[in-house]
Amino acid sequence: MTAIDPVAARLAVQANPGLPTDPAGPVFREPWEAQAFAMALTLHEQGLFAWGEWASMLGETIKSAQAAGDPDTGDTYYHHWLATLERMVATKAVTTQADLTSHRDAWERAAARTPHGLPIELRTEDFQS
Amino acid sequence: MTAHDHHDHDHDHHHDEASDLSETELRVRALQTILIEKGYADPAALDAIVETYETKIGPHIGARIVARAWTDPAFRQALLTDASKAAAPFGHQGETGDHLVAVENTADRHNVVVCTLCSCYPWDVLGLPPVWYKSFAYRSRVVKEPRAVLTEFGVALPDQTQIHVWDSTAEVRYMVLPARPPGTEGWTEEQLMKLVTRDSMIGTGMPASPEGAGA
């Protein structure tokens, strides 16, 4: 397993000045934030988007959230990041909003049928309502 | 697409019931699954990126809490009485309705915490759980043969030390208050903090040795 390329991470930080960082690089308040960051980095490396394109879509997401009353405390940065990921994959035809929703619902069913403390795994039946 | 609060767990479940994922976690997992299914992401590569930032996730207030308890007997007592309350000024928010419990290691008793499989791990206190901690193998083995598992982690305990295994639930989360290492008399809280490893607060490690640290 290879560690992250520090140059790739630095480019991501440069392209996204709002990204919470410390002198060493990005910092995250919760594990899912790091997962969302990792997904964007991976998709960028796959050539799905350039950072300029990402930054402008993220900017739009933040602007519309603020127009809708987002308090803009910085705490919500990764919520905007995640919303941008969802928009980007739909825009690039990687998947559809419907597919995102059906997977989200499937994970919810998987969690509900998994006793507390066991690994939550997605099964085919989770996709049936 | 609405922005969802990340702390919006539905607390209508009870002890030993189903697992719990927040709205945000559901969306993150949905996206990850799709990217993996479609070949855009490799799960190992995603994990590797997250692990790179392991020490950069969460506010890491646990080390300070432990160092305070080592230097301030009144705080130590408050922590053992009600850890949620004692940890709150350090920034521990907790989910609504859950409780943080601190369990103290002594000469007679060593504590180990298991279960991080859904959101029941106080990572805001302890930092990100290590990957092995989430594995089913670790979880089942540490319950059945804790001494053997601890030995594998390099934690050798005297035979007379009892090992208590604490299984987190949706309502109760645990942190271990390790014993203060000998040779740290007169150390400040700042110096002591550097000795408090994540694994020492899970119980699968001991605080770092004072030689070469602090002072």
Coordinates of N, CA, C and O in Angstrom, one line a residue, chain B residues 20-161:
Chain B
D20 N -25.5 2.3 13.6 CA -25.9 3.6 13.4 C -25.0 4.4 12.5 O -23.8 4.4 12.7
L21 N -25.5 4.9 11.4 CA -24.7 5.8 10.5 C -25.4 7.1 10.4 O -26.6 7.1 10.2
S22 N -24.6 8.2 10.4 CA -25.2 9.5 10.3 C -25.6 9.7 8.8 O -25.1 9.0 7.9
E23 N -26.4 10.7 8.5 CA -26.8 11.0 7.1 C -25.6 11.2 6.3 O -25.4 10.7 5.2
T24 N -24.6 12.0 6.8 CA -23.4 12.2 6.1 C -22.6 11.0 5.8 O -22.1 10.8 4.7
E25 N -22.5 10.1 6.8 CA -21.8 8.9 6.6 C -22.4 8.0 5.5 O -21.8 7.3 4.8
L26 N -23.8 8.0 5.5 CA -24.5 7.3 4.5 C -24.1 7.8 3.1 O -23.9 7.0 2.2
R27 N -24.1 9.1 3.0 CA -23.8 9.7 1.6 C -22.3 9.4 1.2 O -22.0 9.1 0.1
V28 N -21.4 9.4 2.2 CA -20.0 9.2 1.9 C -19.8 7.7 1.5 O -19.2 7.4 0.5
R29 N -20.5 6.8 2.2 CA -20.4 5.4 1.9 C -21.0 5.1 0.5 O -20.5 4.3 -0.3
A30 N -22.1 5.8 0.2 CA -22.8 5.6 -1.1 C -21.8 5.9 -2.2 O -21.6 5.2 -3.2
L31 N -21.2 7.1 -2.0 CA -20.3 7.6 -3.1 C -19.1 6.7 -3.2 O -18.7 6.3 -4.3
Q32 N -18.5 6.3 -2.1 CA -17.4 5.4 -2.1 C -17.7 4.1 -2.8 O -17.0 3.6 -3.7
T33 N -18.9 3.5 -2.5 CA -19.3 2.2 -3.1 C -19.4 2.4 -4.6 O -18.9 1.5 -5.4
I34 N -20.0 3.4 -5.1 CA -20.2 3.7 -6.5 C -18.8 3.8 -7.2 O -18.6 3.2 -8.2
L35 N -17.9 4.6 -6.6 CA -16.6 4.8 -7.2 C -15.9 3.5 -7.3 O -15.2 3.3 -8.3
I36 N -16.0 2.7 -6.3 CA -15.3 1.4 -6.3 C -15.9 0.4 -7.4 O -15.2 -0.2 -8.2
E37 N -17.3 0.4 -7.4 CA -18.0 -0.5 -8.3 C -17.6 -0.1 -9.8 O -17.5 -1.0 -10.6
K38 N -17.5 1.2 -10.0 CA -17.3 1.7 -11.4 C -15.8 1.7 -11.7 O -15.4 2.2 -12.8
G39 N -15.0 1.3 -10.8 CA -13.5 1.3 -11.1 C -12.8 2.6 -11.0 O -11.7 2.7 -11.5
Y40 N -13.5 3.6 -10.4 CA -12.8 4.9 -10.3 C -11.9 5.0 -9.1 O -11.1 5.9 -9.0
A41 N -12.1 4.1 -8.1 CA -11.3 4.2 -6.9 C -11.0 2.8 -6.4 O -11.8 1.9 -6.6
D42 N -9.9 2.6 -5.8 CA -9.5 1.4 -5.3 C -9.6 1.5 -3.7 O -9.1 2.5 -3.2
P43 N -10.3 0.6 -3.1 CA -10.5 0.8 -1.6 C -9.2 0.9 -0.9 O -9.1 1.7 0.1
A44 N -8.2 0.2 -1.3 CA -6.9 0.2 -0.6 C -6.3 1.6 -0.7 O -5.7 2.2 0.2
A45 N -6.4 2.2 -1.9 CA -5.8 3.5 -2.2 C -6.6 4.6 -1.4 O -5.9 5.5 -0.8
L46 N -7.9 4.5 -1.3 CA -8.6 5.4 -0.5 C -8.2 5.3 1.0 O -8.0 6.3 1.7
D47 N -8.1 4.1 1.5 CA -7.7 3.8 2.9 C -6.3 4.4 3.1 O -6.0 5.0 4.2
A48 N -5.4 4.3 2.1 CA -4.0 4.7 2.3 C -4.0 6.3 2.4 O -3.3 6.8 3.2
I49 N -4.9 7.0 1.7 CA -4.9 8.4 1.8 C -5.4 8.8 3.2 O -4.8 9.6 3.9
V50 N -6.5 8.1 3.7 CA -7.0 8.4 5.0 C -6.0 8.1 6.1 O -5.8 8.9 7.0
E51 N -5.3 7.0 5.9 CA -4.3 6.7 6.9 C -3.1 7.7 7.0 O -2.5 7.9 8.0
T52 N -2.8 8.3 5.8 CA -1.8 9.3 5.7 C -2.1 10.4 6.7 O -1.2 11.0 7.3
Y53 N -3.4 10.7 6.8 CA -3.9 11.8 7.7 C -4.3 11.4 9.0 O -5.0 12.1 9.7
E54 N -4.0 10.1 9.4 CA -4.5 9.6 10.6 C -4.3 10.5 11.8 O -5.2 10.7 12.6
T55 N -3.2 11.1 11.9 CA -2.9 12.0 13.0 C -3.5 13.4 12.9 O -3.4 14.2 13.7
K56 N -4.2 13.6 11.7 CA -4.7 15.0 11.4 C -6.2 15.0 11.5 O -6.9 15.9 11.0
I57 N -6.8 13.9 12.1 CA -8.2 13.8 12.1 C -8.7 13.9 13.6 O -8.2 13.1 14.4
G58 N -9.6 14.8 13.8 CA -10.1 15.0 15.2 C -9.2 15.9 16.0 O -8.1 16.2 15.6
P59 N -9.7 16.5 17.0 CA -9.0 17.5 17.8 C -7.9 16.9 18.7 O -7.1 17.6 19.3
H60 N -7.9 15.6 18.9 CA -6.9 15.0 19.8 C -6.8 15.5 21.2 O -5.8 16.0 21.6
I61 N -8.0 15.6 21.8 CA -8.0 16.2 23.1 C -7.7 15.1 24.2 O -7.5 15.5 25.3
G62 N -7.7 13.8 23.8 CA -7.5 12.8 24.8 C -6.2 12.9 25.5 O -6.1 12.7 26.7
A63 N -5.1 13.2 24.8 CA -3.8 13.3 25.4 C -3.7 14.4 26.5 O -3.2 14.2 27.6
R64 N -4.4 15.5 26.2 CA -4.4 16.5 27.2 C -5.3 16.1 28.4 O -4.9 16.4 29.6
I65 N -6.4 15.4 28.1 CA -7.2 15.0 29.2 C -6.4 14.1 30.2 O -6.5 14.2 31.4
V66 N -5.7 13.1 29.6 CA -4.9 12.2 30.4 C -3.8 12.9 31.2 O -3.7 12.7 32.4
A67 N -3.1 13.8 30.5 CA -2.0 14.5 31.2 C -2.6 15.4 32.3 O -2.0 15.5 33.4
R68 N -3.8 16.0 32.1 CA -4.4 16.7 33.2 C -4.7 15.8 34.4 O -4.5 16.2 35.5
A69 N -5.3 14.7 34.1 CA -5.6 13.7 35.1 C -4.4 13.3 35.9 O -4.5 13.0 37.1
W70 N -3.3 13.2 35.2 CA -2.0 12.8 35.9 C -1.5 13.8 36.9 O -0.8 13.5 37.8
T71 N -1.8 15.1 36.5 CA -1.2 16.2 37.3 C -2.2 16.8 38.3 O -1.8 17.5 39.2
D72 N -3.5 16.6 38.1 CA -4.5 17.2 38.9 C -5.4 16.2 39.5 O -6.3 15.7 38.8
P73 N -5.2 15.8 40.8 CA -6.0 14.8 41.4 C -7.5 15.1 41.4 O -8.3 14.1 41.2
A74 N -7.9 16.3 41.5 CA -9.3 16.7 41.5 C -9.9 16.4 40.1 O -11.1 15.9 40.0
F75 N -9.2 16.8 39.1 CA -9.6 16.5 37.7 C -9.7 15.0 37.5 O -10.7 14.5 36.9
R76 N -8.7 14.3 38.0 CA -8.7 12.8 37.8 C -10.0 12.2 38.4 O -10.7 11.4 37.7
Q77 N -10.4 12.7 39.6 CA -11.6 12.2 40.2 C -12.8 12.6 39.4 O -13.7 11.7 39.2
A78 N -12.8 13.8 38.9 CA -14.0 14.3 38.1 C -14.1 13.5 36.8 O -15.2 13.1 36.4
L79 N -13.0 13.1 36.2 CA -12.9 12.4 35.0 C -13.5 10.9 35.2 O -14.3 10.4 34.4
L80 N -13.1 10.3 36.3 CA -13.5 9.0 36.6 C -15.0 9.0 37.0 O -15.7 8.0 36.8
T81 N -15.5 10.1 37.5 CA -16.9 10.1 38.0 C -17.8 10.4 36.8 O -18.8 9.7 36.6
D82 N -17.4 11.3 35.9 CA -18.3 11.7 34.8 C -17.4 12.2 33.7 O -17.1 13.4 33.6
A83 N -16.9 11.3 32.8 CA -15.9 11.7 31.8 C -16.6 12.7 30.8 O -15.9 13.6 30.3
S84 N -17.8 12.5 30.4 CA -18.5 13.4 29.5 C -18.4 14.8 29.9 O -18.0 15.8 29.2
K85 N -18.7 15.0 31.2 CA -18.7 16.4 31.8 C -17.3 16.9 31.9 O -17.0 18.1 31.6
A86 N -16.4 16.0 32.4 CA -15.0 16.5 32.6 C -14.3 16.8 31.2 O -13.5 17.7 31.2
A87 N -14.7 16.1 30.2 CA -14.0 16.3 28.9 C -14.7 17.5 28.1 O -14.0 18.0 27.2
A88 N -15.9 17.9 28.5 CA -16.6 18.9 27.7 C -15.8 20.2 27.5 O -15.7 20.7 26.4
P89 N -15.1 20.7 28.6 CA -14.4 22.0 28.4 C -13.2 21.8 27.4 O -12.7 22.8 26.9
F90 N -12.7 20.6 27.1 CA -11.6 20.3 26.2 C -12.1 20.3 24.8 O -11.4 20.2 23.8
G91 N -13.5 20.3 24.6 CA -14.0 20.3 23.3 C -14.7 19.0 22.9 O -15.1 18.8 21.8
H92 N -14.9 18.1 23.9 CA -15.6 16.8 23.6 C -17.1 17.1 23.5 O -17.7 17.6 24.5
Q93 N -17.7 16.9 22.3 CA -19.1 17.3 22.2 C -19.9 16.1 22.4 O -20.9 16.1 23.1
G94 N -19.5 14.9 21.9 CA -20.3 13.7 22.0 C -21.6 13.8 21.2 O -21.9 14.9 20.7
E95 N -22.2 12.7 21.0 CA -23.5 12.8 20.3 C -24.5 12.9 21.4 O -24.3 12.6 22.6
T96 N -25.7 13.4 21.0 CA -26.7 13.6 22.0 C -27.0 12.3 22.7 O -27.2 11.3 22.1
G97 N -27.0 12.4 24.0 CA -27.4 11.2 24.8 C -26.4 10.1 25.0 O -26.7 9.1 25.5
D98 N -25.1 10.3 24.5 CA -24.2 9.3 24.8 C -23.3 9.7 26.0 O -23.2 10.8 26.4
H99 N -22.6 8.7 26.5 CA -21.7 9.0 27.6 C -20.3 8.5 27.4 O -20.1 7.4 26.9
L100 N -19.4 9.4 27.8 CA -18.0 9.0 27.7 C -17.6 8.5 29.1 O -17.9 9.2 30.1
V101 N -17.0 7.3 29.2 CA -16.6 6.7 30.4 C -15.1 6.5 30.4 O -14.6 5.9 29.5
A102 N -14.4 7.0 31.4 CA -13.0 6.8 31.5 C -12.7 5.7 32.5 O -13.3 5.7 33.6
V103 N -11.9 4.7 32.1 CA -11.6 3.5 32.9 C -10.1 3.6 33.2 O -9.3 3.8 32.3
E104 N -9.7 3.5 34.5 CA -8.4 3.7 34.9 C -7.5 2.4 35.0 O -8.0 1.4 35.6
N105 N -6.4 2.4 34.4 CA -5.4 1.3 34.6 C -4.7 1.4 35.9 O -4.3 2.5 36.3
T106 N -4.7 0.3 36.6 CA -3.9 0.3 37.9 C -3.0 -0.9 37.9 O -3.0 -1.7 36.9
A107 N -2.3 -1.1 39.0 CA -1.4 -2.3 39.1 C -2.3 -3.6 39.0 O -1.8 -4.6 38.5
D108 N -3.5 -3.5 39.4 CA -4.3 -4.7 39.5 C -5.2 -4.9 38.2 O -5.7 -6.0 38.0
R109 N -5.4 -3.8 37.5 CA -6.3 -3.9 36.4 C -5.9 -3.2 35.2 O -5.4 -2.0 35.3
H110 N -6.0 -3.8 34.0 CA -5.7 -3.2 32.8 C -6.9 -3.2 31.9 O -7.6 -4.2 31.9
N111 N -7.2 -2.1 31.3 CA -8.4 -2.0 30.5 C -8.2 -1.9 29.0 O -7.2 -1.3 28.6
V112 N -9.0 -2.5 28.3 CA -9.0 -2.5 26.8 C -10.3 -2.2 26.2 O -11.3 -2.7 26.7
V113 N -10.4 -1.3 25.2 CA -11.7 -1.0 24.6 C -11.8 -1.6 23.3 O -10.8 -1.6 22.5
V114 N -13.0 -2.2 23.0 CA -13.2 -2.7 21.6 C -14.4 -2.0 21.0 O -15.2 -1.3 21.7
C115 N -14.5 -2.2 19.7 CA -15.6 -1.7 18.9 C -15.5 -0.2 18.4 O -15.7 0.7 19.1
T116 N -15.3 -0.1 17.1 CA -15.4 1.2 16.5 C -16.1 1.0 15.2 O -16.0 1.8 14.3
L117 N -17.0 0.0 15.1 CA -17.5 -0.4 13.8 C -18.5 0.5 13.2 O -18.6 0.7 12.0
C118 N -19.3 1.2 14.1 CA -20.1 2.2 13.5 C -19.6 3.5 14.0 O -18.4 3.8 14.0
S119 N -20.5 4.4 14.6 CA -19.9 5.7 15.0 C -19.7 5.7 16.5 O -19.7 6.8 17.0
C120 N -19.5 4.6 17.1 CA -19.4 4.6 18.5 C -18.0 4.7 19.1 O -17.8 4.1 20.1
Y121 N -17.2 5.4 18.5 CA -15.8 5.5 18.9 C -15.5 6.9 19.2 O -15.8 7.8 18.3
P122 N -15.1 7.3 20.3 CA -14.9 8.7 20.6 C -13.6 9.3 20.0 O -12.7 9.6 20.6
W123 N -13.6 9.3 18.6 CA -12.4 9.7 17.9 C -12.1 11.2 18.2 O -11.0 11.6 18.0
D124 N -13.1 12.0 18.6 CA -12.8 13.4 19.0 C -11.8 13.4 20.2 O -11.1 14.4 20.3
V125 N -11.9 12.4 21.0 CA -11.0 12.3 22.1 C -9.7 11.5 21.8 O -8.6 11.9 22.1
L126 N -9.9 10.4 21.1 CA -8.8 9.5 20.9 C -8.1 9.6 19.5 O -7.0 9.0 19.3
G127 N -8.6 10.3 18.6 CA -8.1 10.3 17.2 C -8.6 9.2 16.5 O -9.4 8.4 17.0
L128 N -8.3 9.0 15.2 CA -8.8 8.0 14.3 C -8.5 6.6 14.8 O -7.3 6.4 15.2
P129 N -9.4 5.7 14.8 CA -9.1 4.3 15.2 C -8.1 3.7 14.2 O -8.1 4.0 13.0
P130 N -7.2 2.9 14.7 CA -6.3 2.2 13.8 C -7.1 1.2 12.9 O -8.1 0.7 13.4
V131 N -6.6 0.9 11.8 CA -7.3 0.0 10.9 C -7.6 -1.4 11.5 O -8.7 -1.9 11.4
W132 N -6.6 -1.9 12.2 CA -6.8 -3.3 12.8 C -7.9 -3.3 13.8 O -8.5 -4.3 14.1
Y133 N -8.2 -2.1 14.4 CA -9.1 -2.1 15.5 C -10.5 -2.3 15.0 O -11.4 -2.8 15.7
K134 N -10.7 -2.1 13.7 CA -12.1 -2.3 13.1 C -12.3 -3.7 12.6 O -13.4 -4.1 12.3
S135 N -11.2 -4.5 12.6 CA -11.4 -5.8 12.1 C -12.1 -6.7 13.0 O -12.0 -6.6 14.2
F136 N -12.9 -7.6 12.4 CA -13.7 -8.5 13.2 C -12.8 -9.5 14.0 O -13.1 -9.8 15.1
A137 N -11.6 -9.8 13.4 CA -10.7 -10.7 14.1 C -10.2 -10.1 15.4 O -10.2 -10.7 16.4
Y138 N -9.9 -8.8 15.4 CA -9.4 -8.2 16.6 C -10.5 -8.2 17.6 O -10.3 -8.5 18.8
R139 N -11.7 -7.8 17.2 CA -12.8 -7.6 18.1 C -13.1 -8.9 18.8 O -13.3 -9.0 20.0
S140 N -13.2 -10.0 18.0 CA -13.6 -11.3 18.6 C -12.5 -11.8 19.5 O -12.7 -12.4 20.5
R141 N -11.2 -11.7 19.0 CA -10.1 -12.3 19.7 C -9.9 -11.5 21.1 O -9.5 -12.1 22.1
V142 N -10.0 -10.2 21.0 CA -9.7 -9.5 22.2 C -10.6 -9.8 23.4 O -10.3 -9.7 24.5
V143 N -11.9 -10.2 23.0 CA -12.8 -10.5 24.0 C -12.5 -11.9 24.6 O -12.6 -12.1 25.8
K144 N -12.1 -12.8 23.7 CA -11.9 -14.2 24.1 C -10.5 -14.4 24.7 O -10.4 -15.2 25.7
E145 N -9.5 -13.8 24.2 CA -8.1 -14.0 24.7 C -7.4 -12.7 24.8 O -6.4 -12.5 24.0
P146 N -7.8 -11.8 25.6 CA -7.2 -10.5 25.7 C -5.7 -10.5 26.0 O -4.9 -9.7 25.4
R147 N -5.3 -11.4 26.8 CA -3.9 -11.4 27.2 C -3.0 -11.8 26.0 O -2.0 -11.1 25.8
A148 N -3.4 -12.7 25.2 CA -2.7 -13.1 24.0 C -2.6 -11.9 23.0 O -1.6 -11.6 22.5
V149 N -3.7 -11.3 22.8 CA -3.8 -10.2 21.9 C -2.9 -9.0 22.4 O -2.1 -8.5 21.6
L150 N -2.9 -8.7 23.7 CA -2.1 -7.7 24.2 C -0.6 -8.0 24.1 O 0.2 -7.1 23.8
T151 N -0.3 -9.3 24.3 CA 1.1 -9.7 24.1 C 1.6 -9.4 22.7 O 2.7 -8.9 22.5
E152 N 0.7 -9.7 21.7 CA 1.1 -9.4 20.3 C 1.3 -7.9 20.1 O 2.1 -7.6 19.2
F153 N 0.6 -7.1 20.8 CA 0.8 -5.7 20.7 C 2.0 -5.2 21.5 O 2.3 -4.0 21.6
G154 N 2.7 -6.1 22.2 CA 3.9 -5.8 22.9 C 3.5 -5.3 24.3 O 4.4 -4.7 25.0
V155 N 2.3 -5.6 24.8 CA 1.9 -5.2 26.1 C 2.0 -6.5 27.0 O 1.1 -7.3 26.9
A156 N 3.0 -6.6 27.8 CA 3.2 -7.7 28.7 C 2.7 -7.3 30.1 O 3.3 -6.4 30.6
L157 N 1.8 -8.0 30.6 CA 1.2 -7.7 31.9 C 1.5 -8.8 32.9 O 1.6 -9.9 32.5
P158 N 1.8 -8.4 34.1 CA 2.0 -9.4 35.2 C 0.7 -10.3 35.3 O -0.4 -9.8 35.0
D159 N 1.0 -11.5 35.6 CA -0.2 -12.5 35.7 C -1.3 -12.0 36.6 O -2.4 -12.3 36.4
Q160 N -0.9 -11.3 37.7 CA -1.9 -10.9 38.7 C -2.8 -9.7 38.2 O -3.8 -9.4 38.8
T161 N -2.3 -9.1 37.1 CA -3.1 -8.0 36.6 C -4.3 -8.5 35.8 O -4.2 -9.3 34.9

